């Protein structure tokens, strides 16, 4: 009977591990991110950026944003991601406003790009086998930060 219980426990553990692995998010598997985004109701399209690395185009709560991949080997086996949203503020957001954001907020680095857009980015290092729960929590916090940033810059 003890062997049966041990075998059953082992089988349950292995099944649980397979389910966890199947639901894991990994920068080396961009489709795992697009699947999670799609399952959450967000459009998601994988394109290739100017460096030949994957990039996901998505829209969350009416805001277009990108998920960029870093630490890639020839466009594959990426290790890190970065969320990015840009807002055409025509250079009308003061650098002090962006500095204040960087000082006061934990999620998102803000700056003005060469076209005068106000940009917010958030890097996530080591996205390899991350649970869906953890990724969803990061995505929720990112989405909240973007909404706060838009309010902060008056967009």
mmCIF file with all atom_site columns, N, CA, C and O in Angstrom, residues 94-112 119-122 149 152-153:
data_model
loop_
_atom_site.group_PDB
_atom_site.id
_atom_site.type_symbol
_atom_site.label_atom_id
_atom_site.label_alt_id
_atom_site.label_comp_id
_atom_site.label_asym_id
_atom_site.label_entity_id
_atom_site.label_seq_id
_atom_site.pdbx_PDB_ins_code
_atom_site.Cartn_x
_atom_site.Cartn_y
_atom_site.Cartn_z
_atom_site.occupancy
_atom_site.B_iso_or_equiv
_atom_site.pdbx_formal_charge
_atom_site.auth_seq_id
_atom_site.auth_comp_id
_atom_site.auth_asym_id
_atom_site.auth_atom_id
_atom_site.pdbx_PDB_model_num
ATOM 1   N N  . UNK A 1 94  ? 7.905  68.561 -19.482 1.00 0.00 ? 94  UNK A N  1
ATOM 2   C CA . UNK A 1 94  ? 9.185  69.079 -18.996 1.00 0.00 ? 94  UNK A CA 1
ATOM 3   C C  . UNK A 1 94  ? 10.065 67.937 -18.493 1.00 0.00 ? 94  UNK A C  1
ATOM 4   O O  . UNK A 1 94  ? 9.579  66.904 -18.024 1.00 0.00 ? 94  UNK A O  1
ATOM 5   N N  . UNK A 1 95  ? 11.360 68.164 -18.600 1.00 0.00 ? 95  UNK A N  1
ATOM 6   C CA . UNK A 1 95  ? 12.293 67.185 -18.079 1.00 0.00 ? 95  UNK A CA 1
ATOM 7   C C  . UNK A 1 95  ? 12.149 67.057 -16.566 1.00 0.00 ? 95  UNK A C  1
ATOM 8   O O  . UNK A 1 95  ? 12.362 65.976 -16.011 1.00 0.00 ? 95  UNK A O  1
ATOM 9   N N  . UNK A 1 96  ? 11.737 68.138 -15.909 1.00 0.00 ? 96  UNK A N  1
ATOM 10  C CA . UNK A 1 96  ? 11.506 68.076 -14.463 1.00 0.00 ? 96  UNK A CA 1
ATOM 11  C C  . UNK A 1 96  ? 10.354 67.125 -14.142 1.00 0.00 ? 96  UNK A C  1
ATOM 12  O O  . UNK A 1 96  ? 10.420 66.360 -13.182 1.00 0.00 ? 96  UNK A O  1
ATOM 13  N N  . UNK A 1 97  ? 9.308  67.143 -14.972 1.00 0.00 ? 97  UNK A N  1
ATOM 14  C CA . UNK A 1 97  ? 8.174  66.228 -14.770 1.00 0.00 ? 97  UNK A CA 1
ATOM 15  C C  . UNK A 1 97  ? 8.638  64.784 -14.890 1.00 0.00 ? 97  UNK A C  1
ATOM 16  O O  . UNK A 1 97  ? 8.251  63.928 -14.086 1.00 0.00 ? 97  UNK A O  1
ATOM 17  N N  . UNK A 1 98  ? 9.486  64.510 -15.884 1.00 0.00 ? 98  UNK A N  1
ATOM 18  C CA . UNK A 1 98  ? 10.006 63.154 -16.051 1.00 0.00 ? 98  UNK A CA 1
ATOM 19  C C  . UNK A 1 98  ? 10.956 62.784 -14.916 1.00 0.00 ? 98  UNK A C  1
ATOM 20  O O  . UNK A 1 98  ? 10.924 61.653 -14.406 1.00 0.00 ? 98  UNK A O  1
ATOM 21  N N  . UNK A 1 99  ? 11.772 63.743 -14.485 1.00 0.00 ? 99  UNK A N  1
ATOM 22  C CA . UNK A 1 99  ? 12.658 63.515 -13.341 1.00 0.00 ? 99  UNK A CA 1
ATOM 23  C C  . UNK A 1 99  ? 11.835 63.197 -12.089 1.00 0.00 ? 99  UNK A C  1
ATOM 24  O O  . UNK A 1 99  ? 12.171 62.278 -11.332 1.00 0.00 ? 99  UNK A O  1
ATOM 25  N N  . UNK A 1 100 ? 10.751 63.959 -11.885 1.00 0.00 ? 100 UNK A N  1
ATOM 26  C CA . UNK A 1 100 ? 9.891  63.723 -10.722 1.00 0.00 ? 100 UNK A CA 1
ATOM 27  C C  . UNK A 1 100 ? 9.320  62.302 -10.742 1.00 0.00 ? 100 UNK A C  1
ATOM 28  O O  . UNK A 1 100 ? 9.226  61.645 -9.705  1.00 0.00 ? 100 UNK A O  1
ATOM 29  N N  . UNK A 1 101 ? 8.938  61.842 -11.933 1.00 0.00 ? 101 UNK A N  1
ATOM 30  C CA . UNK A 1 101 ? 8.434  60.471 -12.048 1.00 0.00 ? 101 UNK A CA 1
ATOM 31  C C  . UNK A 1 101 ? 9.512  59.481 -11.591 1.00 0.00 ? 101 UNK A C  1
ATOM 32  O O  . UNK A 1 101 ? 9.248  58.601 -10.780 1.00 0.00 ? 101 UNK A O  1
ATOM 33  N N  . UNK A 1 102 ? 10.715 59.641 -12.105 1.00 0.00 ? 102 UNK A N  1
ATOM 34  C CA . UNK A 1 102 ? 11.799 58.719 -11.772 1.00 0.00 ? 102 UNK A CA 1
ATOM 35  C C  . UNK A 1 102 ? 12.129 58.737 -10.287 1.00 0.00 ? 102 UNK A C  1
ATOM 36  O O  . UNK A 1 102 ? 12.501 57.711 -9.723  1.00 0.00 ? 102 UNK A O  1
ATOM 37  N N  . UNK A 1 103 ? 11.978 59.872 -9.673  1.00 0.00 ? 103 UNK A N  1
ATOM 38  C CA . UNK A 1 103 ? 12.255 59.994 -8.239  1.00 0.00 ? 103 UNK A CA 1
ATOM 39  C C  . UNK A 1 103 ? 11.150 59.374 -7.398  1.00 0.00 ? 103 UNK A C  1
ATOM 40  O O  . UNK A 1 103 ? 11.424 58.719 -6.393  1.00 0.00 ? 103 UNK A O  1
ATOM 41  N N  . UNK A 1 104 ? 9.899  59.552 -7.821  1.00 0.00 ? 104 UNK A N  1
ATOM 42  C CA . UNK A 1 104 ? 8.759  59.228 -6.960  1.00 0.00 ? 104 UNK A CA 1
ATOM 43  C C  . UNK A 1 104 ? 8.108  57.869 -7.216  1.00 0.00 ? 104 UNK A C  1
ATOM 44  O O  . UNK A 1 104 ? 7.346  57.401 -6.381  1.00 0.00 ? 104 UNK A O  1
ATOM 45  N N  . UNK A 1 105 ? 8.371  57.252 -8.354  1.00 0.00 ? 105 UNK A N  1
ATOM 46  C CA . UNK A 1 105 ? 7.673  56.013 -8.696  1.00 0.00 ? 105 UNK A CA 1
ATOM 47  C C  . UNK A 1 105 ? 8.651  54.861 -8.848  1.00 0.00 ? 105 UNK A C  1
ATOM 48  O O  . UNK A 1 105 ? 9.754  55.026 -9.367  1.00 0.00 ? 105 UNK A O  1
ATOM 49  N N  . UNK A 1 106 ? 8.219  53.700 -8.422  1.00 0.00 ? 106 UNK A N  1
ATOM 50  C CA . UNK A 1 106 ? 9.055  52.499 -8.416  1.00 0.00 ? 106 UNK A CA 1
ATOM 51  C C  . UNK A 1 106 ? 9.073  51.795 -9.767  1.00 0.00 ? 106 UNK A C  1
ATOM 52  O O  . UNK A 1 106 ? 10.116 51.335 -10.221 1.00 0.00 ? 106 UNK A O  1
ATOM 53  N N  . UNK A 1 107 ? 7.927  51.696 -10.426 1.00 0.00 ? 107 UNK A N  1
ATOM 54  C CA . UNK A 1 107 ? 7.816  50.967 -11.688 1.00 0.00 ? 107 UNK A CA 1
ATOM 55  C C  . UNK A 1 107 ? 7.937  51.951 -12.846 1.00 0.00 ? 107 UNK A C  1
ATOM 56  O O  . UNK A 1 107 ? 7.189  52.912 -12.933 1.00 0.00 ? 107 UNK A O  1
ATOM 57  N N  . UNK A 1 108 ? 8.872  51.703 -13.735 1.00 0.00 ? 108 UNK A N  1
ATOM 58  C CA . UNK A 1 108 ? 8.997  52.492 -14.948 1.00 0.00 ? 108 UNK A CA 1
ATOM 59  C C  . UNK A 1 108 ? 10.035 53.594 -14.871 1.00 0.00 ? 108 UNK A C  1
ATOM 60  O O  . UNK A 1 108 ? 10.008 54.424 -13.968 1.00 0.00 ? 108 UNK A O  1
ATOM 61  N N  . UNK A 1 109 ? 10.917 53.572 -15.843 1.00 0.00 ? 109 UNK A N  1
ATOM 62  C CA . UNK A 1 109 ? 11.909 54.643 -16.009 1.00 0.00 ? 109 UNK A CA 1
ATOM 63  C C  . UNK A 1 109 ? 11.376 55.562 -17.100 1.00 0.00 ? 109 UNK A C  1
ATOM 64  O O  . UNK A 1 109 ? 10.982 55.111 -18.175 1.00 0.00 ? 109 UNK A O  1
ATOM 65  N N  . UNK A 1 110 ? 11.353 56.862 -16.838 1.00 0.00 ? 110 UNK A N  1
ATOM 66  C CA . UNK A 1 110 ? 10.798 57.824 -17.793 1.00 0.00 ? 110 UNK A CA 1
ATOM 67  C C  . UNK A 1 110 ? 11.902 58.670 -18.410 1.00 0.00 ? 110 UNK A C  1
ATOM 68  O O  . UNK A 1 110 ? 12.892 58.997 -17.757 1.00 0.00 ? 110 UNK A O  1
ATOM 69  N N  . UNK A 1 111 ? 11.693 59.004 -19.689 1.00 0.00 ? 111 UNK A N  1
ATOM 70  C CA . UNK A 1 111 ? 12.611 59.906 -20.375 1.00 0.00 ? 111 UNK A CA 1
ATOM 71  C C  . UNK A 1 111 ? 11.918 60.471 -21.605 1.00 0.00 ? 111 UNK A C  1
ATOM 72  O O  . UNK A 1 111 ? 10.819 60.049 -21.978 1.00 0.00 ? 111 UNK A O  1
ATOM 73  N N  . UNK A 1 112 ? 12.579 61.431 -22.234 1.00 0.00 ? 112 UNK A N  1
ATOM 74  C CA . UNK A 1 112 ? 12.082 61.990 -23.485 1.00 0.00 ? 112 UNK A CA 1
ATOM 75  C C  . UNK A 1 112 ? 13.005 61.511 -24.604 1.00 0.00 ? 112 UNK A C  1
ATOM 76  O O  . UNK A 1 112 ? 14.214 61.683 -24.532 1.00 0.00 ? 112 UNK A O  1
ATOM 77  N N  . UNK A 1 119 ? 8.463  58.736 -22.775 1.00 0.00 ? 119 UNK A N  1
ATOM 78  C CA . UNK A 1 119 ? 8.571  57.277 -22.815 1.00 0.00 ? 119 UNK A CA 1
ATOM 79  C C  . UNK A 1 119 ? 8.680  56.750 -21.391 1.00 0.00 ? 119 UNK A C  1
ATOM 80  O O  . UNK A 1 119 ? 9.333  57.352 -20.540 1.00 0.00 ? 119 UNK A O  1
ATOM 81  N N  . UNK A 1 120 ? 8.038  55.605 -21.167 1.00 0.00 ? 120 UNK A N  1
ATOM 82  C CA . UNK A 1 120 ? 8.198  54.888 -19.900 1.00 0.00 ? 120 UNK A CA 1
ATOM 83  C C  . UNK A 1 120 ? 8.582  53.460 -20.242 1.00 0.00 ? 120 UNK A C  1
ATOM 84  O O  . UNK A 1 120 ? 8.026  52.857 -21.166 1.00 0.00 ? 120 UNK A O  1
ATOM 85  N N  . UNK A 1 121 ? 9.580  52.937 -19.532 1.00 0.00 ? 121 UNK A N  1
ATOM 86  C CA . UNK A 1 121 ? 10.073 51.580 -19.753 1.00 0.00 ? 121 UNK A CA 1
ATOM 87  C C  . UNK A 1 121 ? 10.208 50.857 -18.418 1.00 0.00 ? 121 UNK A C  1
ATOM 88  O O  . UNK A 1 121 ? 10.439 51.494 -17.387 1.00 0.00 ? 121 UNK A O  1
ATOM 89  N N  . UNK A 1 122 ? 10.088 49.556 -18.484 1.00 0.00 ? 122 UNK A N  1
ATOM 90  C CA . UNK A 1 122 ? 10.287 48.738 -17.285 1.00 0.00 ? 122 UNK A CA 1
ATOM 91  C C  . UNK A 1 122 ? 10.952 47.430 -17.683 1.00 0.00 ? 122 UNK A C  1
ATOM 92  O O  . UNK A 1 122 ? 10.376 46.636 -18.434 1.00 0.00 ? 122 UNK A O  1
ATOM 93  N N  . UNK A 1 149 ? 1.449  57.135 -15.179 1.00 0.00 ? 149 UNK A N  1
ATOM 94  C CA . UNK A 1 149 ? 2.372  57.952 -15.960 1.00 0.00 ? 149 UNK A CA 1
ATOM 95  C C  . UNK A 1 149 ? 1.605  58.883 -16.895 1.00 0.00 ? 149 UNK A C  1
ATOM 96  O O  . UNK A 1 149 ? 1.942  60.067 -17.007 1.00 0.00 ? 149 UNK A O  1
ATOM 97  N N  . UNK A 1 152 ? 0.354  61.594 -14.893 1.00 0.00 ? 152 UNK A N  1
ATOM 98  C CA . UNK A 1 152 ? 1.484  62.419 -14.437 1.00 0.00 ? 152 UNK A CA 1
ATOM 99  C C  . UNK A 1 152 ? 1.937  63.405 -15.508 1.00 0.00 ? 152 UNK A C  1
ATOM 100 O O  . UNK A 1 152 ? 2.291  64.549 -15.206 1.00 0.00 ? 152 UNK A O  1
ATOM 101 N N  . UNK A 1 153 ? 1.937  62.959 -16.781 1.00 0.00 ? 153 UNK A N  1
ATOM 102 C CA . UNK A 1 153 ? 2.396  63.840 -17.869 1.00 0.00 ? 153 UNK A CA 1
ATOM 103 C C  . UNK A 1 153 ? 1.247  64.599 -18.541 1.00 0.00 ? 153 UNK A C  1
ATOM 104 O O  . UNK A 1 153 ? 1.457  65.347 -19.487 1.00 0.00 ? 153 UNK A O  1
#
